[in-house]
Amino acid sequence: MKDNSQKPNDFFEKRVEPRTIIEQYYSVQFSIEEVGSVYQFILQDISPGGLCILIKEDSVILNYLKIGDVLRMKYYPIELLSQTDFIKTEIRHITKKKTGRFRGYLAVGLKILEKKDFSMEII
């Protein structure tokens, strides 16, 4: 009989958010009114808390992002012919990467709050 109980060293998913977003979308785009530019970032699955984007530590946009901010982000799907989605997204954490291949970047954790169909809106 096979024992399916977890052992102390077994890996199991501890994240709050399911991984379906990272499987559907490749990148996000949003703008900050004060900056006047549109920014696009590739979605990452490197944060212990879940979904995030990486921003260079000297990027001007970091002056305008704060934990708790809620932004309307345009999510680009992995499948090129699929429709983009506008999703209300909260900034959950901003964490400096001190080592490894992401050294010099900050991981900006994202939490999906509300998905709406704004496909006809221009961002």
mmCIF file with all atom_site columns, C-alpha atoms in Angstrom:
data_model
loop_
_atom_site.group_PDB
_atom_site.id
_atom_site.type_symbol
_atom_site.label_atom_id
_atom_site.label_alt_id
_atom_site.label_comp_id
_atom_site.label_asym_id
_atom_site.label_entity_id
_atom_site.label_seq_id
_atom_site.pdbx_PDB_ins_code
_atom_site.Cartn_x
_atom_site.Cartn_y
_atom_site.Cartn_z
_atom_site.occupancy
_atom_site.B_iso_or_equiv
_atom_site.pdbx_formal_charge
_atom_site.auth_seq_id
_atom_site.auth_comp_id
_atom_site.auth_asym_id
_atom_site.auth_atom_id
_atom_site.pdbx_PDB_model_num
ATOM 1   C CA . MET A 1 1   ? 0.000   0.000  0.000   1.00 0.00 ? 1   MET A CA 1
ATOM 2   C CA . LYS A 1 2   ? 1.358   3.403  -1.020  1.00 0.00 ? 2   LYS A CA 1
ATOM 3   C CA . ASP A 1 3   ? 1.685   6.100  1.663   1.00 0.00 ? 3   ASP A CA 1
ATOM 4   C CA . ASN A 1 4   ? 0.491   9.465  0.237   1.00 0.00 ? 4   ASN A CA 1
ATOM 5   C CA . SER A 1 5   ? 1.020   11.468 3.415   1.00 0.00 ? 5   SER A CA 1
ATOM 6   C CA . GLN A 1 6   ? 3.516   14.317 3.246   1.00 0.00 ? 6   GLN A CA 1
ATOM 7   C CA . LYS A 1 7   ? 6.882   13.932 4.846   1.00 0.00 ? 7   LYS A CA 1
ATOM 8   C CA . PRO A 1 8   ? 8.679   16.906 6.439   1.00 0.00 ? 8   PRO A CA 1
ATOM 9   C CA . ASN A 1 9   ? 10.942  17.434 3.396   1.00 0.00 ? 9   ASN A CA 1
ATOM 10  C CA . ASP A 1 10  ? 8.219   17.039 0.751   1.00 0.00 ? 10  ASP A CA 1
ATOM 11  C CA . PHE A 1 11  ? 7.483   20.104 -1.364  1.00 0.00 ? 11  PHE A CA 1
ATOM 12  C CA . PHE A 1 12  ? 3.962   21.403 -1.416  1.00 0.00 ? 12  PHE A CA 1
ATOM 13  C CA . GLU A 1 13  ? 2.469   24.665 -2.699  1.00 0.00 ? 13  GLU A CA 1
ATOM 14  C CA . LYS A 1 14  ? 2.359   27.310 0.043   1.00 0.00 ? 14  LYS A CA 1
ATOM 15  C CA . ARG A 1 15  ? 1.296   30.228 -2.124  1.00 0.00 ? 15  ARG A CA 1
ATOM 16  C CA . VAL A 1 16  ? -2.044  31.903 -1.596  1.00 0.00 ? 16  VAL A CA 1
ATOM 17  C CA . GLU A 1 17  ? -2.822  32.507 -5.284  1.00 0.00 ? 17  GLU A CA 1
ATOM 18  C CA . PRO A 1 18  ? -3.321  29.608 -7.694  1.00 0.00 ? 18  PRO A CA 1
ATOM 19  C CA . ARG A 1 19  ? -0.874  29.493 -10.626 1.00 0.00 ? 19  ARG A CA 1
ATOM 20  C CA . THR A 1 20  ? -3.548  29.858 -13.330 1.00 0.00 ? 20  THR A CA 1
ATOM 21  C CA . ILE A 1 21  ? -2.686  33.514 -14.071 1.00 0.00 ? 21  ILE A CA 1
ATOM 22  C CA . ILE A 1 22  ? 0.957   32.761 -14.888 1.00 0.00 ? 22  ILE A CA 1
ATOM 23  C CA . GLU A 1 23  ? -0.216  29.938 -17.146 1.00 0.00 ? 23  GLU A CA 1
ATOM 24  C CA . GLN A 1 24  ? -2.564  32.277 -19.070 1.00 0.00 ? 24  GLN A CA 1
ATOM 25  C CA . TYR A 1 25  ? -0.641  35.536 -19.346 1.00 0.00 ? 25  TYR A CA 1
ATOM 26  C CA . TYR A 1 26  ? 2.837   36.500 -20.508 1.00 0.00 ? 26  TYR A CA 1
ATOM 27  C CA . SER A 1 27  ? 3.087   40.175 -19.567 1.00 0.00 ? 27  SER A CA 1
ATOM 28  C CA . VAL A 1 28  ? 1.309   43.178 -18.068 1.00 0.00 ? 28  VAL A CA 1
ATOM 29  C CA . GLN A 1 29  ? 1.106   46.774 -19.198 1.00 0.00 ? 29  GLN A CA 1
ATOM 30  C CA . PHE A 1 30  ? 0.095   49.814 -17.182 1.00 0.00 ? 30  PHE A CA 1
ATOM 31  C CA . SER A 1 31  ? 0.644   53.536 -17.020 1.00 0.00 ? 31  SER A CA 1
ATOM 32  C CA . ILE A 1 32  ? 1.269   55.966 -14.198 1.00 0.00 ? 32  ILE A CA 1
ATOM 33  C CA . GLU A 1 33  ? -0.442  59.306 -14.827 1.00 0.00 ? 33  GLU A CA 1
ATOM 34  C CA . GLU A 1 34  ? 2.331   61.354 -13.182 1.00 0.00 ? 34  GLU A CA 1
ATOM 35  C CA . VAL A 1 35  ? 5.004   59.761 -15.375 1.00 0.00 ? 35  VAL A CA 1
ATOM 36  C CA . GLY A 1 36  ? 3.073   59.885 -18.641 1.00 0.00 ? 36  GLY A CA 1
ATOM 37  C CA . SER A 1 37  ? 4.600   56.666 -19.958 1.00 0.00 ? 37  SER A CA 1
ATOM 38  C CA . VAL A 1 38  ? 3.249   53.184 -20.539 1.00 0.00 ? 38  VAL A CA 1
ATOM 39  C CA . TYR A 1 39  ? 5.259   50.352 -18.973 1.00 0.00 ? 39  TYR A CA 1
ATOM 40  C CA . GLN A 1 40  ? 5.202   46.687 -19.925 1.00 0.00 ? 40  GLN A CA 1
ATOM 41  C CA . PHE A 1 41  ? 6.739   43.888 -17.861 1.00 0.00 ? 41  PHE A CA 1
ATOM 42  C CA . ILE A 1 42  ? 7.017   40.117 -18.239 1.00 0.00 ? 42  ILE A CA 1
ATOM 43  C CA . LEU A 1 43  ? 5.172   38.213 -15.524 1.00 0.00 ? 43  LEU A CA 1
ATOM 44  C CA . GLN A 1 44  ? 7.405   36.134 -13.266 1.00 0.00 ? 44  GLN A CA 1
ATOM 45  C CA . ASP A 1 45  ? 6.847   33.148 -11.001 1.00 0.00 ? 45  ASP A CA 1
ATOM 46  C CA . ILE A 1 46  ? 9.893   33.684 -8.757  1.00 0.00 ? 46  ILE A CA 1
ATOM 47  C CA . SER A 1 47  ? 8.375   35.362 -5.729  1.00 0.00 ? 47  SER A CA 1
ATOM 48  C CA . PRO A 1 48  ? 7.560   33.221 -2.676  1.00 0.00 ? 48  PRO A CA 1
ATOM 49  C CA . GLY A 1 49  ? 4.263   35.118 -2.456  1.00 0.00 ? 49  GLY A CA 1
ATOM 50  C CA . GLY A 1 50  ? 3.282   34.318 -6.033  1.00 0.00 ? 50  GLY A CA 1
ATOM 51  C CA . LEU A 1 51  ? 2.974   36.407 -9.185  1.00 0.00 ? 51  LEU A CA 1
ATOM 52  C CA . CYS A 1 52  ? 5.374   39.334 -9.685  1.00 0.00 ? 52  CYS A CA 1
ATOM 53  C CA . ILE A 1 53  ? 7.123   41.598 -12.163 1.00 0.00 ? 53  ILE A CA 1
ATOM 54  C CA . LEU A 1 54  ? 10.800  42.578 -12.081 1.00 0.00 ? 54  LEU A CA 1
ATOM 55  C CA . ILE A 1 55  ? 11.789  46.249 -12.245 1.00 0.00 ? 55  ILE A CA 1
ATOM 56  C CA . LYS A 1 56  ? 15.368  47.557 -12.384 1.00 0.00 ? 56  LYS A CA 1
ATOM 57  C CA . GLU A 1 57  ? 16.263  49.198 -9.086  1.00 0.00 ? 57  GLU A CA 1
ATOM 58  C CA . ASP A 1 58  ? 17.077  52.534 -10.768 1.00 0.00 ? 58  ASP A CA 1
ATOM 59  C CA . SER A 1 59  ? 13.808  52.748 -12.747 1.00 0.00 ? 59  SER A CA 1
ATOM 60  C CA . VAL A 1 60  ? 11.883  55.999 -12.262 1.00 0.00 ? 60  VAL A CA 1
ATOM 61  C CA . ILE A 1 61  ? 8.595   54.085 -12.019 1.00 0.00 ? 61  ILE A CA 1
ATOM 62  C CA . LEU A 1 62  ? 9.568   52.813 -8.562  1.00 0.00 ? 62  LEU A CA 1
ATOM 63  C CA . ASN A 1 63  ? 9.113   56.362 -7.255  1.00 0.00 ? 63  ASN A CA 1
ATOM 64  C CA . TYR A 1 64  ? 5.406   56.054 -8.089  1.00 0.00 ? 64  TYR A CA 1
ATOM 65  C CA . LEU A 1 65  ? 4.608   52.500 -6.948  1.00 0.00 ? 65  LEU A CA 1
ATOM 66  C CA . LYS A 1 66  ? 3.689   51.772 -3.338  1.00 0.00 ? 66  LYS A CA 1
ATOM 67  C CA . ILE A 1 67  ? 2.545   48.673 -1.510  1.00 0.00 ? 67  ILE A CA 1
ATOM 68  C CA . GLY A 1 68  ? -1.251  48.713 -1.479  1.00 0.00 ? 68  GLY A CA 1
ATOM 69  C CA . ASP A 1 69  ? -1.602  50.668 -4.742  1.00 0.00 ? 69  ASP A CA 1
ATOM 70  C CA . VAL A 1 70  ? -4.352  49.343 -6.998  1.00 0.00 ? 70  VAL A CA 1
ATOM 71  C CA . LEU A 1 71  ? -3.786  49.662 -10.745 1.00 0.00 ? 71  LEU A CA 1
ATOM 72  C CA . ARG A 1 72  ? -5.766  48.657 -13.802 1.00 0.00 ? 72  ARG A CA 1
ATOM 73  C CA . MET A 1 73  ? -3.310  46.485 -15.700 1.00 0.00 ? 73  MET A CA 1
ATOM 74  C CA . LYS A 1 74  ? -3.600  45.147 -19.212 1.00 0.00 ? 74  LYS A CA 1
ATOM 75  C CA . TYR A 1 75  ? -2.679  41.448 -19.235 1.00 0.00 ? 75  TYR A CA 1
ATOM 76  C CA . TYR A 1 76  ? -1.295  40.012 -22.474 1.00 0.00 ? 76  TYR A CA 1
ATOM 77  C CA . PRO A 1 77  ? -2.020  36.310 -23.032 1.00 0.00 ? 77  PRO A CA 1
ATOM 78  C CA . ILE A 1 78  ? 0.554   33.670 -23.855 1.00 0.00 ? 78  ILE A CA 1
ATOM 79  C CA . GLU A 1 79  ? -1.435  32.726 -26.955 1.00 0.00 ? 79  GLU A CA 1
ATOM 80  C CA . LEU A 1 80  ? -0.951  35.581 -29.427 1.00 0.00 ? 80  LEU A CA 1
ATOM 81  C CA . LEU A 1 81  ? -4.445  35.387 -30.904 1.00 0.00 ? 81  LEU A CA 1
ATOM 82  C CA . SER A 1 82  ? -6.184  35.502 -27.522 1.00 0.00 ? 82  SER A CA 1
ATOM 83  C CA . GLN A 1 83  ? -7.798  38.655 -26.201 1.00 0.00 ? 83  GLN A CA 1
ATOM 84  C CA . THR A 1 84  ? -6.015  40.919 -23.719 1.00 0.00 ? 84  THR A CA 1
ATOM 85  C CA . ASP A 1 85  ? -7.692  41.421 -20.344 1.00 0.00 ? 85  ASP A CA 1
ATOM 86  C CA . PHE A 1 86  ? -7.860  44.452 -18.091 1.00 0.00 ? 86  PHE A CA 1
ATOM 87  C CA . ILE A 1 87  ? -7.553  43.387 -14.482 1.00 0.00 ? 87  ILE A CA 1
ATOM 88  C CA . LYS A 1 88  ? -7.622  45.416 -11.281 1.00 0.00 ? 88  LYS A CA 1
ATOM 89  C CA . THR A 1 89  ? -4.341  44.479 -9.568  1.00 0.00 ? 89  THR A CA 1
ATOM 90  C CA . GLU A 1 90  ? -2.868  45.350 -6.166  1.00 0.00 ? 90  GLU A CA 1
ATOM 91  C CA . ILE A 1 91  ? 0.828   45.878 -5.393  1.00 0.00 ? 91  ILE A CA 1
ATOM 92  C CA . ARG A 1 92  ? 1.428   43.392 -2.528  1.00 0.00 ? 92  ARG A CA 1
ATOM 93  C CA . HIS A 1 93  ? 5.159   43.772 -1.919  1.00 0.00 ? 93  HIS A CA 1
ATOM 94  C CA . ILE A 1 94  ? 8.272   45.392 -3.352  1.00 0.00 ? 94  ILE A CA 1
ATOM 95  C CA . THR A 1 95  ? 11.308  43.267 -2.547  1.00 0.00 ? 95  THR A CA 1
ATOM 96  C CA . LYS A 1 96  ? 14.913  43.945 -3.544  1.00 0.00 ? 96  LYS A CA 1
ATOM 97  C CA . LYS A 1 97  ? 16.730  40.989 -5.096  1.00 0.00 ? 97  LYS A CA 1
ATOM 98  C CA . LYS A 1 98  ? 20.215  40.980 -3.556  1.00 0.00 ? 98  LYS A CA 1
ATOM 99  C CA . THR A 1 99  ? 21.696  37.848 -5.108  1.00 0.00 ? 99  THR A CA 1
ATOM 100 C CA . GLY A 1 100 ? 21.410  35.616 -8.132  1.00 0.00 ? 100 GLY A CA 1
ATOM 101 C CA . ARG A 1 101 ? 20.463  36.425 -11.684 1.00 0.00 ? 101 ARG A CA 1
ATOM 102 C CA . PHE A 1 102 ? 17.908  39.045 -10.597 1.00 0.00 ? 102 PHE A CA 1
ATOM 103 C CA . ARG A 1 103 ? 20.399  41.071 -8.566  1.00 0.00 ? 103 ARG A CA 1
ATOM 104 C CA . GLY A 1 104 ? 19.784  44.780 -9.180  1.00 0.00 ? 104 GLY A CA 1
ATOM 105 C CA . TYR A 1 105 ? 16.047  44.271 -9.645  1.00 0.00 ? 105 TYR A CA 1
ATOM 106 C CA . LEU A 1 106 ? 13.058  44.602 -7.376  1.00 0.00 ? 106 LEU A CA 1
ATOM 107 C CA . ALA A 1 107 ? 10.312  41.985 -7.393  1.00 0.00 ? 107 ALA A CA 1
ATOM 108 C CA . VAL A 1 108 ? 6.935   43.722 -7.327  1.00 0.00 ? 108 VAL A CA 1
ATOM 109 C CA . GLY A 1 109 ? 4.346   41.255 -6.054  1.00 0.00 ? 109 GLY A CA 1
ATOM 110 C CA . LEU A 1 110 ? 0.907   41.389 -7.668  1.00 0.00 ? 110 LEU A CA 1
ATOM 111 C CA . LYS A 1 111 ? -2.505  40.265 -6.451  1.00 0.00 ? 111 LYS A CA 1
ATOM 112 C CA . ILE A 1 112 ? -5.461  39.986 -8.820  1.00 0.00 ? 112 ILE A CA 1
ATOM 113 C CA . LEU A 1 113 ? -8.436  41.812 -7.327  1.00 0.00 ? 113 LEU A CA 1
ATOM 114 C CA . GLU A 1 114 ? -11.019 41.958 -10.062 1.00 0.00 ? 114 GLU A CA 1
ATOM 115 C CA . LYS A 1 115 ? -11.151 40.851 -13.674 1.00 0.00 ? 115 LYS A CA 1
ATOM 116 C CA . LYS A 1 116 ? -13.440 42.776 -16.014 1.00 0.00 ? 116 LYS A CA 1
ATOM 117 C CA . ASP A 1 117 ? -14.001 42.795 -19.731 1.00 0.00 ? 117 ASP A CA 1
ATOM 118 C CA . PHE A 1 118 ? -12.718 46.177 -20.867 1.00 0.00 ? 118 PHE A CA 1
ATOM 119 C CA . SER A 1 119 ? -11.575 44.829 -24.222 1.00 0.00 ? 119 SER A CA 1
ATOM 120 C CA . MET A 1 120 ? -12.913 47.824 -26.129 1.00 0.00 ? 120 MET A CA 1
ATOM 121 C CA . GLU A 1 121 ? -11.222 50.364 -23.839 1.00 0.00 ? 121 GLU A CA 1
ATOM 122 C CA . ILE A 1 122 ? -7.905  51.915 -24.779 1.00 0.00 ? 122 ILE A CA 1
ATOM 123 C CA . ILE A 1 123 ? -5.159  51.918 -22.184 1.00 0.00 ? 123 ILE A CA 1
#
